[in-house]
Short mmCIF file of C-alpha atoms in Angstrom, two decimals:
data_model
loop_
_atom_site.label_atom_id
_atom_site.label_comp_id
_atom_site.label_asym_id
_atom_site.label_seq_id
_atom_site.Cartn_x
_atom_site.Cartn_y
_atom_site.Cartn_z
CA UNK Q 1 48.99 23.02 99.43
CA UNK Q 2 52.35 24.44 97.88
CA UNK Q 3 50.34 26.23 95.25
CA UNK Q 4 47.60 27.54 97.26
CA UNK Q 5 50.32 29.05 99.67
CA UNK Q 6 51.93 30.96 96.52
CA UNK Q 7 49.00 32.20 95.36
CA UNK Q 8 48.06 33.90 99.03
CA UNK Q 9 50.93 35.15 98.87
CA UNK Q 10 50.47 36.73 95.23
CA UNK Q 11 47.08 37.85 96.62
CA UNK Q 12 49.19 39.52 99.61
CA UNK Q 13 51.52 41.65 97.53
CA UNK Q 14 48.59 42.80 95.55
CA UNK Q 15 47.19 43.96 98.32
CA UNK Q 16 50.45 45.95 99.82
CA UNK Q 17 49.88 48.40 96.20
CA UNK Q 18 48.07 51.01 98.45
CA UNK Q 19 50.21 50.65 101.66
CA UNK Q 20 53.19 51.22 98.66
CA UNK Q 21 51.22 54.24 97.73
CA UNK Q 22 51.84 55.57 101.82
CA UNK Q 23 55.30 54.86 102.08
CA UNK Q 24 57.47 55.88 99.39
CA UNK Q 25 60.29 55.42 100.51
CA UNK Q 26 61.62 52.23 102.20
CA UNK Q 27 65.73 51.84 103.26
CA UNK Q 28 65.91 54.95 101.14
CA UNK Q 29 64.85 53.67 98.19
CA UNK Q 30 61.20 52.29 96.58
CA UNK Q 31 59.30 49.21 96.83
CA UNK Q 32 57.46 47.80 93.25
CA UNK Q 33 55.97 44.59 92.06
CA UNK Q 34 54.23 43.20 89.02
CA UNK Q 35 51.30 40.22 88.72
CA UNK Q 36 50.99 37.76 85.84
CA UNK Q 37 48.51 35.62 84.84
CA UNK Q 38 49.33 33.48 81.40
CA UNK Q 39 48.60 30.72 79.67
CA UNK Q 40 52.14 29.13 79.92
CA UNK Q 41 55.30 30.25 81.73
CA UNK Q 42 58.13 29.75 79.05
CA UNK Q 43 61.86 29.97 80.14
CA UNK Q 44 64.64 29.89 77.17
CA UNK Q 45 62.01 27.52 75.25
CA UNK Q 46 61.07 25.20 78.05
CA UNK Q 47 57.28 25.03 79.19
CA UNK Q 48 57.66 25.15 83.08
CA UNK Q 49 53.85 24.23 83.47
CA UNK Q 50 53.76 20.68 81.25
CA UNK Q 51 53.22 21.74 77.89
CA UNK Q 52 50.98 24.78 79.22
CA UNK Q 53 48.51 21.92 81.15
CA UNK Q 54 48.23 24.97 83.69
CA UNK Q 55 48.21 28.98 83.47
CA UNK Q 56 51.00 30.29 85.17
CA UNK Q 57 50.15 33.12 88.06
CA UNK Q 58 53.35 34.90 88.47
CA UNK Q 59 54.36 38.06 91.23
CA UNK Q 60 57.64 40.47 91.81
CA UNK Q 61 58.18 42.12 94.70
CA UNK Q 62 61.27 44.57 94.49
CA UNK Q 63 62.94 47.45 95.94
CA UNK Q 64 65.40 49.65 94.36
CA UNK Q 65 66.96 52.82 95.21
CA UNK Q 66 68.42 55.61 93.07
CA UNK Q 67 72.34 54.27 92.65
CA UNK Q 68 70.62 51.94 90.92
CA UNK Q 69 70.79 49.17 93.58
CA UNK Q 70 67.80 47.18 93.50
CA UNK Q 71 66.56 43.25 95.64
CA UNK Q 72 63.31 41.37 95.34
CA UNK Q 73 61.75 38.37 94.86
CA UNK Q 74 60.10 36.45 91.72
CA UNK Q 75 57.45 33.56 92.38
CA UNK Q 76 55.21 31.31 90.16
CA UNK Q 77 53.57 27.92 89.83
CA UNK Q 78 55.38 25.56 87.76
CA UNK Q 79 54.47 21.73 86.86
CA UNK Q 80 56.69 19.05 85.60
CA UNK Q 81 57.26 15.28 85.47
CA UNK Q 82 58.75 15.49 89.42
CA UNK Q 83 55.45 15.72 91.36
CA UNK Q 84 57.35 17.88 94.06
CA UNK Q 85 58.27 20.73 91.32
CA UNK Q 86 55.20 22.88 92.11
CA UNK Q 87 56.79 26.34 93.21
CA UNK Q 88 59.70 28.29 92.17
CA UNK Q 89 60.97 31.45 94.20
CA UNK Q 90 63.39 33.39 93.11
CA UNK Q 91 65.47 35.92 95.48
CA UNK Q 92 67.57 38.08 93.70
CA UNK Q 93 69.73 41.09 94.32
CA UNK Q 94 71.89 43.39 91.73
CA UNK Q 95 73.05 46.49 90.48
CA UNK Q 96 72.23 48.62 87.38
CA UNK Q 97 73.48 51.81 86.20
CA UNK Q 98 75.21 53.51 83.04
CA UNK Q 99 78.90 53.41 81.36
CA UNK Q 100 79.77 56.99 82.23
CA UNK Q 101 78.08 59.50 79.65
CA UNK Q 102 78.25 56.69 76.87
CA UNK Q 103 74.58 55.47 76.88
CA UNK Q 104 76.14 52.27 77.16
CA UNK Q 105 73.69 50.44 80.03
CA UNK Q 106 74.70 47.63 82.71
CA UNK Q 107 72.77 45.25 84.52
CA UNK Q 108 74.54 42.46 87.20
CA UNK Q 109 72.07 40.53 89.38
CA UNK Q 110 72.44 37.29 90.79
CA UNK Q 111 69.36 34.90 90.72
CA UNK Q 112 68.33 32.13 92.79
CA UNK Q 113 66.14 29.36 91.90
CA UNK Q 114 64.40 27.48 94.84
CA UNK Q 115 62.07 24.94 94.62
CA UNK Q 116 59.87 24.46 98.15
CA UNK Q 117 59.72 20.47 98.35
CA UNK Q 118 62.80 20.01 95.94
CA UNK Q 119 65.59 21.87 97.19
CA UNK Q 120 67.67 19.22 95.00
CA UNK Q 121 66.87 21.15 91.70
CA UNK Q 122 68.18 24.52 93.39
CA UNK Q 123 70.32 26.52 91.44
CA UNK Q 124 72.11 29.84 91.23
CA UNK Q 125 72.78 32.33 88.18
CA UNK Q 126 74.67 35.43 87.81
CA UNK Q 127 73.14 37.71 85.21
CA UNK Q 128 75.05 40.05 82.76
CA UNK Q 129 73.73 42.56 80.80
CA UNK Q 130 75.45 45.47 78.54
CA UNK Q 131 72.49 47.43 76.42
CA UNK Q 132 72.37 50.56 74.10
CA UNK Q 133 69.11 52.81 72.95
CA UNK Q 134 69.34 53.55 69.24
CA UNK Q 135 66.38 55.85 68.90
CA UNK Q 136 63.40 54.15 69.37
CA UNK Q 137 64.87 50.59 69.36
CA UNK Q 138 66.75 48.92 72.44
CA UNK Q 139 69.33 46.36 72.32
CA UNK Q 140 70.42 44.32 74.75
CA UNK Q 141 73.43 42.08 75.04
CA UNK Q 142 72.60 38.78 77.76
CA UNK Q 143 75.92 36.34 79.10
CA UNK Q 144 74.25 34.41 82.06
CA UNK Q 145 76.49 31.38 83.55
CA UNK Q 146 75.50 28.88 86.58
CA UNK Q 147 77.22 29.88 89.82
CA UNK Q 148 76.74 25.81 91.27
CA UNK Q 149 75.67 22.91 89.64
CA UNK Q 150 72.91 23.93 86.60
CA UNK Q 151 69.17 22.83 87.91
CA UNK Q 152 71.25 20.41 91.03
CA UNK Q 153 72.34 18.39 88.48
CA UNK Q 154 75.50 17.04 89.48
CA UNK Q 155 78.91 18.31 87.89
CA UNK Q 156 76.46 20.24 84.96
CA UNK Q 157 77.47 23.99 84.44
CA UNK Q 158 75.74 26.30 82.31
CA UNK Q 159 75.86 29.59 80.59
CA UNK Q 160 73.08 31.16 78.53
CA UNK Q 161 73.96 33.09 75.85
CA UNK Q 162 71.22 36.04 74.17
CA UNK Q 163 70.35 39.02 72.49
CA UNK Q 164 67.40 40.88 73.15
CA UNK Q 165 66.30 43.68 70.93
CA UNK Q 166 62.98 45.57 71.41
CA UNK Q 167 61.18 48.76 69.47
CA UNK Q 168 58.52 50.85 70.63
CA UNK Q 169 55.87 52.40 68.44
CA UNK Q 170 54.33 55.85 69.05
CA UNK Q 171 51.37 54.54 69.76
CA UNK Q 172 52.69 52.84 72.60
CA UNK Q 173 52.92 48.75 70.90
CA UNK Q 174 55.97 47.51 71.67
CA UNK Q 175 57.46 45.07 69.66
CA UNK Q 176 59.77 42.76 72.08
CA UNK Q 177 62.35 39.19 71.02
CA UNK Q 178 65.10 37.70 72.47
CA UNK Q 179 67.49 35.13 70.64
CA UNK Q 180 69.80 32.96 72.46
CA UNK Q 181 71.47 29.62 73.08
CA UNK Q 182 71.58 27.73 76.71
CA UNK Q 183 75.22 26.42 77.01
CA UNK Q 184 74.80 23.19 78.92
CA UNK Q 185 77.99 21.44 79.89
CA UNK Q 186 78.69 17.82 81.59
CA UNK Q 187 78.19 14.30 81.36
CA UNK Q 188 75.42 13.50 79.11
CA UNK Q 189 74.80 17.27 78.53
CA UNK Q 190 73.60 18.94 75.59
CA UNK Q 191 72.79 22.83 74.97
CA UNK Q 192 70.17 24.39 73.04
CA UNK Q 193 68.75 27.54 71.04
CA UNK Q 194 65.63 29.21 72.47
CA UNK Q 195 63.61 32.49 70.66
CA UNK Q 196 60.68 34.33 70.91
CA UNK Q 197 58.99 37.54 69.59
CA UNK Q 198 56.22 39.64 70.92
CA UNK Q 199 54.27 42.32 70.80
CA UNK Q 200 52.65 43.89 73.97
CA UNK Q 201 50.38 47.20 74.85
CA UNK Q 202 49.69 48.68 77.98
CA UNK Q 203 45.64 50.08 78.96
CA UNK Q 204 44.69 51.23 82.17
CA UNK Q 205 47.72 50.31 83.71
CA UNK Q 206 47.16 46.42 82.63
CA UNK Q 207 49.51 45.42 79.98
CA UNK Q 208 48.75 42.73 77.27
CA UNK Q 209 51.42 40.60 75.97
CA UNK Q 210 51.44 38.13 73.07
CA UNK Q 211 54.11 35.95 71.95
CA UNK Q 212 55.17 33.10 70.32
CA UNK Q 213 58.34 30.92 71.65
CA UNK Q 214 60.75 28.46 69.73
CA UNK Q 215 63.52 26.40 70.23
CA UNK Q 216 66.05 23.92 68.82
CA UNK Q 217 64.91 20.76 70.75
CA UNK Q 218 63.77 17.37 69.25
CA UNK Q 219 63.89 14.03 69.53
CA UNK Q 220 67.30 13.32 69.72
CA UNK Q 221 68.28 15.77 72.25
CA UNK Q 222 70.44 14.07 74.88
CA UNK Q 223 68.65 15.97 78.05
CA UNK Q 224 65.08 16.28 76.49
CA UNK Q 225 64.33 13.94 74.22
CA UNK Q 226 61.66 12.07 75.98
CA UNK Q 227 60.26 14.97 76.86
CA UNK Q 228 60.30 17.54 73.75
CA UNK Q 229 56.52 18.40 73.89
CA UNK Q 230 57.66 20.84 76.61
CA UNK Q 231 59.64 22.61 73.80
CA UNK Q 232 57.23 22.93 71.20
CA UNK Q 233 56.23 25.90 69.63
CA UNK Q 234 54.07 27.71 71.03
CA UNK Q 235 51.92 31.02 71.48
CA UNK Q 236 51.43 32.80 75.09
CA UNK Q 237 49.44 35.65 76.34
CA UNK Q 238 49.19 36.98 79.18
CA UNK Q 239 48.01 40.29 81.46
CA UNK Q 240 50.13 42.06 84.16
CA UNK Q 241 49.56 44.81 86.41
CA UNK Q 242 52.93 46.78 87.47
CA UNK Q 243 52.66 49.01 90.73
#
């Protein structure tokens, strides 16, 4: 029931693209989304869908203005061991904008996780990013830490750690990666490193995206280690449509 509920409502935001078209301005600033549909939904390493047993159908609603304010909301299917882990929203709200006349970029947002059915896994992020264009190749410099207790586990903070660099071609491939390490402190906790590289093209407004996804996880891990198939290496791709 959970699921079919998220997907109306990915169904409903498609539908708001022409009404978006009307109204271009909302509070003073724009509204925007994005749908996904891909074969697994992979977060720092971690298959959110058991091992990819089920695509992932993924939608963004935002708004942003031009002071670079900007609020939405991120939702997908997920599946994992818990049976009541079948939904994740994610509210966020933040602020992006530029280091004076440095080309030196900023982006703060905080994110929410919420989990309809298992509010106990709730959690709360704040998002830091500092980036730089050299030419045609973007870097970007990621320090994320928990704001409460990492995933509801009790007394377990968190801080992710990343780098994500990404070039674009003239003829419009882009070639995308990010390389990081998830900080994971508390009793019984243990961190790990996550990767992945890409390359993705946009047609007809529809944007392909390939990638393959790595971490450090095995069998000995002290959070995962029953579980490690959810780490695996692995290849996505997947199709969205911005508007």
């Amino acid at each position: 029931m959970k699921l079919n509920t998220t997907l109306l409502a990915l169904a409903a935001i498609a539908c708001t693209n022409g009404v978006m078209a009307e109204e271009a301005k909302v509070f003073g600033g724009n509204l925007g989304g994005k749908l996904t549909i891909a074969s697994d939904y992979v977060f720092r390493g971690e298959s959110e869908t058991m091992d990819g047993d089920v695509p992932a159908i993924q939608g963004t609603l935002s708004w942003s203005n031009d002071a670079g304010w900007y609020a939405g909301v991120f939702g997908s299917n997920i599946k994992f061991a818990d049976p009541n882990l079948e939904v994740v929203t994610g509210p966020f709200i933040g602020k992006a904008g530029e280091f004076g006349d440095s080309g030196f970029t900023y982006d703060v947002m905080l994110f929410s996780y919420l989990y309809p059915g298992a509010s106990y896994s709730n959690y709360t992020e704040l998002w830091l990013k500092v980036g730089k264009q050299f030419g045609k190749l973007n870097m970007q410099l990621e320090v994320t830490p928990t704001i409460d207790d990492w995933f509801g586990v009790d007394g377990w903070q968190g801080v992710n750690y990343a780098v994500h660099p990404s070039y674009s071609f003239d003829n419009g491939i882009q070639l995308t990666g990010s390389v990081g390490y998830q900080d994971l402190d508390g009793e019984g906790a243990e961190g790990w490193g996550h990767w992945n590289l890409g390359v993705s093209k946009t047609w007809a407004g529809y944007t392909l995206d390939l990638r393959y996804h790595g971490s450090t996880v095995d069998t000995d891990h002290k959070v995962y280690g029953t579980q490690t198939e959810i780490f695996g290496d692995r290849f996505v791709i997947g199709v969205s449509k911005a508007f």
